[in-house]
Short mmCIF file of C-alpha atoms and ligand atoms in Angstrom, two decimals:
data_model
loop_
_atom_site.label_atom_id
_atom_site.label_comp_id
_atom_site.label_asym_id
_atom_site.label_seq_id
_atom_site.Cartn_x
_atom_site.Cartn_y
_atom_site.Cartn_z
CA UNK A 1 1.76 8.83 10.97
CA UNK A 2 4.63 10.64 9.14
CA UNK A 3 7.91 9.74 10.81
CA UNK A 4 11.45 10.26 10.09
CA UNK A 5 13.56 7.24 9.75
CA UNK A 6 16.79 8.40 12.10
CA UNK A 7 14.86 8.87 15.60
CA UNK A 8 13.03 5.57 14.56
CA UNK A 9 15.92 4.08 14.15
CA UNK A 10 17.11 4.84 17.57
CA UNK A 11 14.15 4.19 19.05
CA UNK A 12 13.80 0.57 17.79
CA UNK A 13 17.93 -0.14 18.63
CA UNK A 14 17.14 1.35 22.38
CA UNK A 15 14.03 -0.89 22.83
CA UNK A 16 16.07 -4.22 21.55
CA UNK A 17 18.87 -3.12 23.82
CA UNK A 18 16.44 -2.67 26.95
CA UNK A 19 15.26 -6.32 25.68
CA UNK A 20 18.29 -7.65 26.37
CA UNK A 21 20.35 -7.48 23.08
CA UNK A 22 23.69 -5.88 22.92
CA UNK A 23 24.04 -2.70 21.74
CA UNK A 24 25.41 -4.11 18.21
CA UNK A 25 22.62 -6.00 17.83
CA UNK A 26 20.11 -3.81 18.93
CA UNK A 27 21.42 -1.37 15.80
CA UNK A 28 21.58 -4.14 13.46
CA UNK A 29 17.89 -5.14 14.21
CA UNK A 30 16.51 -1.42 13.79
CA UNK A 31 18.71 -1.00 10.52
CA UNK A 32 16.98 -4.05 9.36
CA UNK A 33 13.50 -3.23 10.46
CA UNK A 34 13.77 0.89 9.52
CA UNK A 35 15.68 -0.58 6.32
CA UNK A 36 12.67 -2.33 5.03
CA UNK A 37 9.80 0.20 5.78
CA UNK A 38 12.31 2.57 3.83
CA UNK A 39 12.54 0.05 0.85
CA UNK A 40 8.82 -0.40 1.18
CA UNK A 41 8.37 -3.46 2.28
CA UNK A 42 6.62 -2.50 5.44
CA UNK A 43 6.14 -6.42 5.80
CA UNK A 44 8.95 -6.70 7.31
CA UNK A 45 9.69 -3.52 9.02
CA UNK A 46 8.76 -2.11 12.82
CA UNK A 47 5.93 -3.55 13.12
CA UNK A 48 7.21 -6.71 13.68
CA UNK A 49 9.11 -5.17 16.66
CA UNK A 50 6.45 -6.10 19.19
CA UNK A 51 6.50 -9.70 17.81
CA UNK A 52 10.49 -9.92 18.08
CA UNK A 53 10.73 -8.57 21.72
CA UNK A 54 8.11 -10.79 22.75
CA UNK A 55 9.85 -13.98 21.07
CA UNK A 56 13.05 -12.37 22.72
CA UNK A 57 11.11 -13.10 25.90
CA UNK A 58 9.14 -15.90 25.70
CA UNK A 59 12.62 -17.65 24.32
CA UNK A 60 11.93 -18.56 20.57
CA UNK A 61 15.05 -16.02 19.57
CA UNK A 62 18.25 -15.70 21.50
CA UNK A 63 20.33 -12.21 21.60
CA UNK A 64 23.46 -11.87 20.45
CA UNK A 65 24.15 -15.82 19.34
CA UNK A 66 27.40 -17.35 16.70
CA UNK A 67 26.44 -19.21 14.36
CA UNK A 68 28.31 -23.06 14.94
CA UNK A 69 29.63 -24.52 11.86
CA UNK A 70 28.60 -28.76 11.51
CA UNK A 71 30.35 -29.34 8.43
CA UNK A 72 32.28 -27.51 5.76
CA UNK A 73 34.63 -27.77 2.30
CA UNK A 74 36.12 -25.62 0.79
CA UNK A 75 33.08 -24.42 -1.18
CA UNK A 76 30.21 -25.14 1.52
CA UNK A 77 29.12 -25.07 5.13
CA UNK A 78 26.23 -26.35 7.05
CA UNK A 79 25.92 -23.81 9.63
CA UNK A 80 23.44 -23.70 12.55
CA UNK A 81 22.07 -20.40 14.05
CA UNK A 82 20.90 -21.79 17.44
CA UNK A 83 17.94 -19.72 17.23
CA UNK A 84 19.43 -16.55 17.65
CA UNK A 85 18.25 -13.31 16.01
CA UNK A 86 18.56 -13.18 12.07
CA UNK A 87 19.98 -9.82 11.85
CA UNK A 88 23.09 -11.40 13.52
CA UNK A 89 22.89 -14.89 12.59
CA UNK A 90 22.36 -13.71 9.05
CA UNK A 91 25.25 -11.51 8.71
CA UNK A 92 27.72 -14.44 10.40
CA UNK A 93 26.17 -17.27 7.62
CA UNK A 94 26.70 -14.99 4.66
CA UNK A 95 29.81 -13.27 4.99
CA UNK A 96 31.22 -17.24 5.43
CA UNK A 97 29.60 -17.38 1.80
CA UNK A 98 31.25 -14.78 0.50
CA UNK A 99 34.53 -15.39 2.13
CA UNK A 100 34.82 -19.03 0.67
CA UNK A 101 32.93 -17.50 -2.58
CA UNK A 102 36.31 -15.28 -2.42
CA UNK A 103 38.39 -18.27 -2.38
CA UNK A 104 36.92 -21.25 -4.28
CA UNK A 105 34.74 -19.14 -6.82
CA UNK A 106 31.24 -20.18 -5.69
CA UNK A 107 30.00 -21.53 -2.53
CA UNK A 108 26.78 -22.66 -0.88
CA UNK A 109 26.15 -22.18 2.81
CA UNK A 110 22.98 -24.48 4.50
CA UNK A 111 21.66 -22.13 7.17
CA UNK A 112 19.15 -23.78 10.08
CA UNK A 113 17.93 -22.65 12.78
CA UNK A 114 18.30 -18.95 12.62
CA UNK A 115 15.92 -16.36 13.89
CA UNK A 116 13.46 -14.47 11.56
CA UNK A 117 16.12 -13.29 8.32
CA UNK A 118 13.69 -10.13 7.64
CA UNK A 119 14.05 -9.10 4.32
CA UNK A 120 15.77 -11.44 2.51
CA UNK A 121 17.39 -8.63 -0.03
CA UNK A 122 19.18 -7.77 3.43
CA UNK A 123 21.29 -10.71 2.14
CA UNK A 124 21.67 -10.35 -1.50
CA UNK A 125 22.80 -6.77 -0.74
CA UNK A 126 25.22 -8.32 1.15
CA UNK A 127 26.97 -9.94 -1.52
CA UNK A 128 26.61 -7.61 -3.73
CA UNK A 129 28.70 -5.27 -2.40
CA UNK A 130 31.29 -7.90 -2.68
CA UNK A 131 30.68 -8.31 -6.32
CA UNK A 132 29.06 -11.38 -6.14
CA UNK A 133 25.52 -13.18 -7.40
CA UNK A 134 23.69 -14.82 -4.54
CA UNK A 135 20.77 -16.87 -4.68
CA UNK A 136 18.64 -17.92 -1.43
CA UNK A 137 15.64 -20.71 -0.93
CA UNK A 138 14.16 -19.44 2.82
CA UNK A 139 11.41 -21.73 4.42
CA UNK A 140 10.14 -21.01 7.75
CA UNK A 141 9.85 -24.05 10.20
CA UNK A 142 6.65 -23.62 12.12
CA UNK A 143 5.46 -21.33 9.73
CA UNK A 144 2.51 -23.31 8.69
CA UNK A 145 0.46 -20.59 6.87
CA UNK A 146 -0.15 -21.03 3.19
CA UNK A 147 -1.82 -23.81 1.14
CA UNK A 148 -0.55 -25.55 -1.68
CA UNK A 149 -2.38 -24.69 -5.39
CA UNK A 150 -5.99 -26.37 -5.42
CA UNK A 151 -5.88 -26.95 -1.67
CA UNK A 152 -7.77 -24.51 1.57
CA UNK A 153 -5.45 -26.29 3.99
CA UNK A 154 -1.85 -24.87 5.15
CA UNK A 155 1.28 -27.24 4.12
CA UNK A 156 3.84 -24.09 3.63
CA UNK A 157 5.09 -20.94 4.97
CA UNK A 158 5.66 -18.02 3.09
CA UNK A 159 8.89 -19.16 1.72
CA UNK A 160 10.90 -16.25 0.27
CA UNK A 161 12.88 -16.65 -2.78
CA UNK A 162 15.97 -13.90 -3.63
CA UNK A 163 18.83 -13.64 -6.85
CA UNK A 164 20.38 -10.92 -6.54
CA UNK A 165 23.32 -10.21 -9.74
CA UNK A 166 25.80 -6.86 -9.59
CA UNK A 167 25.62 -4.96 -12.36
CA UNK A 168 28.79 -2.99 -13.57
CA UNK A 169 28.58 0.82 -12.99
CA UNK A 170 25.14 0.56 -12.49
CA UNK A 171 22.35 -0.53 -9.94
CA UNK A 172 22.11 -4.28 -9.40
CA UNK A 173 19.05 -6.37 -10.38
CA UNK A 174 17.64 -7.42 -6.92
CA UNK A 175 14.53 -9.83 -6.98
CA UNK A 176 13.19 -10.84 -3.72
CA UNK A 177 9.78 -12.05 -3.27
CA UNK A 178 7.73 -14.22 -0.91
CA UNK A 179 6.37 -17.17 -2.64
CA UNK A 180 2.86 -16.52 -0.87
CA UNK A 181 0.82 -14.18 -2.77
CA UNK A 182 1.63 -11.28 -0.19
CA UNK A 183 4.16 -11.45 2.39
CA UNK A 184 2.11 -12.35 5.96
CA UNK A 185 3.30 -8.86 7.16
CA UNK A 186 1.39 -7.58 4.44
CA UNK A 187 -1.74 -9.40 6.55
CA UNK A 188 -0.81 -8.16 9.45
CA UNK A 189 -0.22 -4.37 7.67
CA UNK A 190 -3.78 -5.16 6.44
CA UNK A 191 -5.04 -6.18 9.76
CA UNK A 192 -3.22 -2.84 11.40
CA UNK A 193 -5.31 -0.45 9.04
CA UNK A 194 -2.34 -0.32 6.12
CA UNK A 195 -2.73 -1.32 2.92
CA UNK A 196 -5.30 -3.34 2.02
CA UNK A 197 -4.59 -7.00 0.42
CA UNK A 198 -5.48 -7.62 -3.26
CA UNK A 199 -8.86 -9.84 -3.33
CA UNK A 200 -7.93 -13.97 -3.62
CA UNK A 201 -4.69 -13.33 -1.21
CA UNK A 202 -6.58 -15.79 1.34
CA UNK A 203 -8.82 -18.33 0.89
CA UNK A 204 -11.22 -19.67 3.62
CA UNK A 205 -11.67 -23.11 4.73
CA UNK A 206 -14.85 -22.84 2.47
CA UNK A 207 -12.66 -22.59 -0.64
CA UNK A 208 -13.87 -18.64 -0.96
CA UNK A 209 -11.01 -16.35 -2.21
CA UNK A 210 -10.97 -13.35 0.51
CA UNK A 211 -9.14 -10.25 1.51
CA UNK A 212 -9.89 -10.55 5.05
CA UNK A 213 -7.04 -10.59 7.46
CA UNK A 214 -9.36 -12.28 10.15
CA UNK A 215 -9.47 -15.70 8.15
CA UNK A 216 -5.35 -15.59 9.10
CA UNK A 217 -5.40 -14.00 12.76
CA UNK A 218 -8.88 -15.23 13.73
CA UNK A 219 -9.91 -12.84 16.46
CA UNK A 220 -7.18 -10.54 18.17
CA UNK A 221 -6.30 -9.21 21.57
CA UNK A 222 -5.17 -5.19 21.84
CA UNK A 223 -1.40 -4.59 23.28
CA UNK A 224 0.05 -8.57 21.86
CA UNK A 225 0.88 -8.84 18.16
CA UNK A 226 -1.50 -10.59 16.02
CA UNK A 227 -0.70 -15.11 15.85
CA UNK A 228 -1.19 -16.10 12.46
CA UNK A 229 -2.12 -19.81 14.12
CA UNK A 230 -5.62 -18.57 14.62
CA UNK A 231 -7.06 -17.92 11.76
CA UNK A 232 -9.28 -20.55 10.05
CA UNK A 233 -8.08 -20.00 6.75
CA UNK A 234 -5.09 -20.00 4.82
CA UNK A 235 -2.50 -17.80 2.52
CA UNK A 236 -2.34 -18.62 -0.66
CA UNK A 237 0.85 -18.72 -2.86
CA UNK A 238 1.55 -16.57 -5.75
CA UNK A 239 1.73 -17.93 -9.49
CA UNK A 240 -0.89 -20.24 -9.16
CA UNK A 241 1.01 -24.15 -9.53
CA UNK A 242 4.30 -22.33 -10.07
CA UNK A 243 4.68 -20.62 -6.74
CA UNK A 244 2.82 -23.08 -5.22
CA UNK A 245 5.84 -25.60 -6.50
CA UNK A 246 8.56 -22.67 -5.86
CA UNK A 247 7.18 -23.09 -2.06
CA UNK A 248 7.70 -27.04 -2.08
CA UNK A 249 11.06 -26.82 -3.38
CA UNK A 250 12.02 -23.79 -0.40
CA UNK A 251 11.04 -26.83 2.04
CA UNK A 252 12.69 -29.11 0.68
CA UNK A 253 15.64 -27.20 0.16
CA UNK A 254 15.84 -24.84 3.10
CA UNK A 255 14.39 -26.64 5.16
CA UNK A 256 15.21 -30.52 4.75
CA UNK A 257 18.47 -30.13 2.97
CA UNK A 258 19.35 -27.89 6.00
CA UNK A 259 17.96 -29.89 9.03
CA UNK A 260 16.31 -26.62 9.79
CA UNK A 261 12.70 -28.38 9.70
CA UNK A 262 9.72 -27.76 7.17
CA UNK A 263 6.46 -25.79 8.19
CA UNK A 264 4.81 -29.23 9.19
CA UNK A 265 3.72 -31.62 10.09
CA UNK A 266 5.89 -31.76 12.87
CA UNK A 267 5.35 -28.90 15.50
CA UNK A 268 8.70 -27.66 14.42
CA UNK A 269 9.75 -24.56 16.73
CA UNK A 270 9.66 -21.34 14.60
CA UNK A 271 13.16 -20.91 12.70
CA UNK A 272 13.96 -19.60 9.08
CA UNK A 273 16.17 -22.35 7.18
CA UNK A 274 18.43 -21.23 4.35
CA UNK A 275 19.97 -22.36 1.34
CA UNK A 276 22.31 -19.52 -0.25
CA UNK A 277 24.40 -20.32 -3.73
CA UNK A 278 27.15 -17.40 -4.21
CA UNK A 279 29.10 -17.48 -7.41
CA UNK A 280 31.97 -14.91 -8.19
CA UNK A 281 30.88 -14.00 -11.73
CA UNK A 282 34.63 -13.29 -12.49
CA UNK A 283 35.27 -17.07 -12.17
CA UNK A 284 33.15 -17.72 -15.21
CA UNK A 285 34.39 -14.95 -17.15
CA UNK A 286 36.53 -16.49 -19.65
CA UNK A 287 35.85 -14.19 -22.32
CA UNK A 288 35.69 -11.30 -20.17
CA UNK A 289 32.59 -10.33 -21.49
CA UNK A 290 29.95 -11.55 -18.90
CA UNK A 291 29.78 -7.51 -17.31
CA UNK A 292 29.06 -5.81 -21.25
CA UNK A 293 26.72 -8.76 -21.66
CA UNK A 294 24.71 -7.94 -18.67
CA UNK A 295 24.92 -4.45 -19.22
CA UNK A 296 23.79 -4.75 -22.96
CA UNK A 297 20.80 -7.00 -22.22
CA UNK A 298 19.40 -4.83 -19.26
CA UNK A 299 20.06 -1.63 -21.57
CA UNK A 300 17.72 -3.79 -24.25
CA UNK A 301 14.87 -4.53 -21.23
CA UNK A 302 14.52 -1.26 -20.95
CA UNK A 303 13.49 0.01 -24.91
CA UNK A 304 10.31 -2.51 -24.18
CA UNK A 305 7.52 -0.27 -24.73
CA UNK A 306 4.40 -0.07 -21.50
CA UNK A 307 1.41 -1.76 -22.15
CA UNK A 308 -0.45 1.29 -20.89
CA UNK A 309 0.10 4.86 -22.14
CA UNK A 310 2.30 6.37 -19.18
CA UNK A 311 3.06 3.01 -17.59
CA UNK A 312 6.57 1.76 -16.55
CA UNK A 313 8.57 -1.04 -17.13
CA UNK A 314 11.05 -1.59 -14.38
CA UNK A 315 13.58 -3.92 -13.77
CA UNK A 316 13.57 -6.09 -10.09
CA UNK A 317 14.95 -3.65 -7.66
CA UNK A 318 13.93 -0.40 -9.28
CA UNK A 319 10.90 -0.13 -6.92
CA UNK A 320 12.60 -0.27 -3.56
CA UNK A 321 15.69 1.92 -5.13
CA UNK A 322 12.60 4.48 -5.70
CA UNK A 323 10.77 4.47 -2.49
CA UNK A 324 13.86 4.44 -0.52
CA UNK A 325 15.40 7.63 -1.96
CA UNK A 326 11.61 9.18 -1.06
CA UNK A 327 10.65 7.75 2.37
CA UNK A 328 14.76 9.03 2.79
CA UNK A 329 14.01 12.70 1.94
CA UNK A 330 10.47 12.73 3.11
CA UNK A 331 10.08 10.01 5.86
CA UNK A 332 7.79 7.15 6.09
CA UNK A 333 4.25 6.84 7.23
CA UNK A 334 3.00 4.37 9.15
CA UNK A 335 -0.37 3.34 10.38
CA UNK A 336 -1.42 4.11 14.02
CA UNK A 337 -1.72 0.64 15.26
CA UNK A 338 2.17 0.08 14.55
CA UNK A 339 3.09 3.32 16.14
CA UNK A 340 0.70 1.42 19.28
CA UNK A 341 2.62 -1.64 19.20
CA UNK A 342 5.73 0.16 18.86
CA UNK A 343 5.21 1.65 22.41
CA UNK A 344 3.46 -1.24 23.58
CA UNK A 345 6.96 -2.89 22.90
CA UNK A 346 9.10 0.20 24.29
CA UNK A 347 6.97 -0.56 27.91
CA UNK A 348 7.23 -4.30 27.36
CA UNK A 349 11.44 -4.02 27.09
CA UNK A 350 11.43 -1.80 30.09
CA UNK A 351 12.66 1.51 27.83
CA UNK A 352 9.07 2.71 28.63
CA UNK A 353 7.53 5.29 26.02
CA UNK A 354 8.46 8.37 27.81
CA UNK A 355 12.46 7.64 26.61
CA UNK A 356 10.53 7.30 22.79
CA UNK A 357 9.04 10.97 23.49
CA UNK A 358 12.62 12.14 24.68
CA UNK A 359 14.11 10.14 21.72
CA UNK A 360 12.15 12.12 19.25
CA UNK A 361 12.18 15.26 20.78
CA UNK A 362 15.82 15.08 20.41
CA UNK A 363 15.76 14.51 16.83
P1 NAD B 401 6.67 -8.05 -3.61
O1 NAD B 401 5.44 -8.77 -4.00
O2 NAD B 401 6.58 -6.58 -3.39
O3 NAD B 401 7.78 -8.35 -4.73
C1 NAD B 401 9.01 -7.74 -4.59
C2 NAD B 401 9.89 -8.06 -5.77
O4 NAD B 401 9.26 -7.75 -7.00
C3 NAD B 401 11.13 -7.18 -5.71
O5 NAD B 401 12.22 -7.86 -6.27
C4 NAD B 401 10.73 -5.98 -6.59
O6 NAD B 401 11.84 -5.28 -7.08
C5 NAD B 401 9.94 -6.66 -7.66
N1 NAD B 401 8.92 -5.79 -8.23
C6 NAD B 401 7.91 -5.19 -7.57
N2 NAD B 401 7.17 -4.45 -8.41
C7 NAD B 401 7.73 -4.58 -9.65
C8 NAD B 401 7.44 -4.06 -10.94
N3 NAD B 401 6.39 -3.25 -11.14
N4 NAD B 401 8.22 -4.40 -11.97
C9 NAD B 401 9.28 -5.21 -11.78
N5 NAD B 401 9.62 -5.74 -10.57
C10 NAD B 401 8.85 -5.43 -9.52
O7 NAD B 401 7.35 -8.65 -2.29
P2 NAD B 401 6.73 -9.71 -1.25
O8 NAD B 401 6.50 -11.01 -1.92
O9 NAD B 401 5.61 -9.07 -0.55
O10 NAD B 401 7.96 -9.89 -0.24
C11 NAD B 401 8.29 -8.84 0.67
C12 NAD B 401 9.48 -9.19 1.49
O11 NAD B 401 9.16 -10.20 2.42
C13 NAD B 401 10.71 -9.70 0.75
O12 NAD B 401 11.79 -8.84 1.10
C14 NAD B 401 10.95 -11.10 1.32
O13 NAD B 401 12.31 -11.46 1.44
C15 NAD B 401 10.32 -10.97 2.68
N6 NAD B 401 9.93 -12.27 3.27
C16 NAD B 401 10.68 -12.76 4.29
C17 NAD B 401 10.31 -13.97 4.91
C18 NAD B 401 11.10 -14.55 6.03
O14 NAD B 401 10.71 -15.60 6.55
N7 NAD B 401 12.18 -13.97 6.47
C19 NAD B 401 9.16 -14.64 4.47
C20 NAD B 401 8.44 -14.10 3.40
C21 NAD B 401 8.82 -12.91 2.80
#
């Protein structure tokens, strides 16, 4: 389905306000969600929307929740999100980075128990526009879905790792990956009719490599969102040993370090932890030379020649830059299934799908 992104927009704020959220929060959960199917990573855009209004019910987020700070310098805080939706919890835990960022030059903020962060470039962006270079370890507690390197049994979640640095008078350089091969929305995209997932992005609990979304979900029910706990098999993790020790060092980080819990072996209730590092480049700027220096190198990057006659070489960013400015003019398309569960989560608020119809026969 080709759909534009402003009546989707409103149509996923109304259904989180119908759920119970405030209005506020409603908007900042449908920016989030519309924000990532525009940047491409339909991973973590409205189809998790279903998923979010039934954890809104069933308790595992809160609406509208402040984050409670359990220790803090000048430079750091250990902050706890008591569980309530990322898109708010988020935006409380890093402006507090960039606020003592501001003031003491760098900072590092220990977020636990929030609700699901989305996109973690959400967050980099963040502090970007306040000038400043983030860098964020995420684990997800509960989120037992990936095994280690040379394992078929799950130990990890999908762990996300972002940097993002500001660039002067030019675009940033955002990198933001999941440590997984694929992001699990990109299963559950897979599993919707989307995409499909590059072979070896599962592996069964034979030790066969698979694209199959099933060996994650197991067998699913139509109207509730897929439950990646019932699946037989496991993710596995991108860069072979080196992702697979990226992931370790996301639960140790993000989720010891934090007290927000690691994926096992626990049954940990389902929370992204955080670790966030924000450094104001301009304290380390002695020679005033660190912008022309970044600016030079990235200018170098790209003279490096394609491997392939009419390939690109791009720096990390330049792809969601790209497909935002076209799903922006020319709307985004997404697969049937998610337009399903989309409704199925407009009745299951209460907004009921004949408000979506009015919604986007205003538009
Ligand atoms: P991905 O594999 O598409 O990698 C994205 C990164 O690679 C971006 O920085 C992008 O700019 C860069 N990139 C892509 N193609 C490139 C190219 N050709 N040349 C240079 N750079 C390129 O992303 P993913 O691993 O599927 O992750 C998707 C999203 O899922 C991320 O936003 C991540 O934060 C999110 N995530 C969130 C959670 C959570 O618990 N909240 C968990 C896992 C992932």
């Amino acid at each position: 389905m080709l759909i534009q992104a402003a009546p989707l927009t409103r149509t996923i704020a109304e259904i989180f306000r119908a759920a119970g959220t405030s209005t506020a929060e409603g908007e900042r959960i449908a920016n989030s969600l519309v924000g990532a199917n525009l940047v491409g990573h339909d991973s973590h855009g409205v189809g998790r929307t279903l998923r979010y209004v039934e954890w809104l019910q069933e308790g595992i987020q809160y609406a509208d929740k402040t984050i409670t700070i359990l220790a803090e310098g000048d430079a750091f805080a250990l902050v706890d999100g008591n569980y309530g939706f990322g898109q708010t919890i988020g935006v409380q835990a890093v402006q507090l980075g960039i606020d003592k960022a501001r003031t003491a030059g760098v900072s590092v903020i220990a977020l636990r128990h929030s609700g699901h962060l989305g996109r973690i470039g959400d967050w980099a962006e963040m502090a970007l526009e306040a000038g400043l270079i983030s860098i964020h370890f995420v684990n997800v507690a509960g989120g037992l879905l990936v095994a280690p390197f040379g394992s078929i049994d799950r130990r990890m979640a999908t762990n996300p790792v972002c940097i993002g640095v500001p660039v002067a008078d030019g675009p940033p350089v955002l990198l933001d990956f999941a440590t997984s091969l694929v992001a699990e929305g990109k299963v559950q995209v897979a599993l919707e009719g989307g995409a499909s997932l590059p072979h070896g992005a599962l592996i069964g609990d034979d030790g066969a490599f698979s694209d199959d979304p099933h060996l994650l979900y197991g067998e699913t029910k139509p109207g509730r969102s897929p439950n990646p706990r019932k699946g037989s098999g496991a993710m596995v993790t991108m860069g072979l040993h080196k992702g697979s020790g990226l992931s370790i060092l996301c639960e140790l980080l993000a989720g010891a370090l934090t007290g927000s819990g690691t994926a096992g072996p626990a049954p940990y209730r389902f929370a992204n932890g955080m670790l966030s590092v924000y450094i104001d480049p301009v304290v380390l700027d002695v020679e005033d030379r660190i912008s022309s220096d970044i600016k030079d190198y990235l200018d170098w990057f790209d003279t490096a020649r394609p491997a392939t006659p009419g390939g690109e070489v791009l720096s990390p960013g330049e792809p969601e830059r790209r497909k935002k400015a076209d799903r922006l003019a020319n709307g985004l398309t997404i697969p049937e299934d998610t337009w399903s569960a989309i409704l199925n989560a407009a009745d299951l608020s209460g907004l009921g799908r004949a408000r979506v119809a009015e919604i986007f026969a205003e538009h």
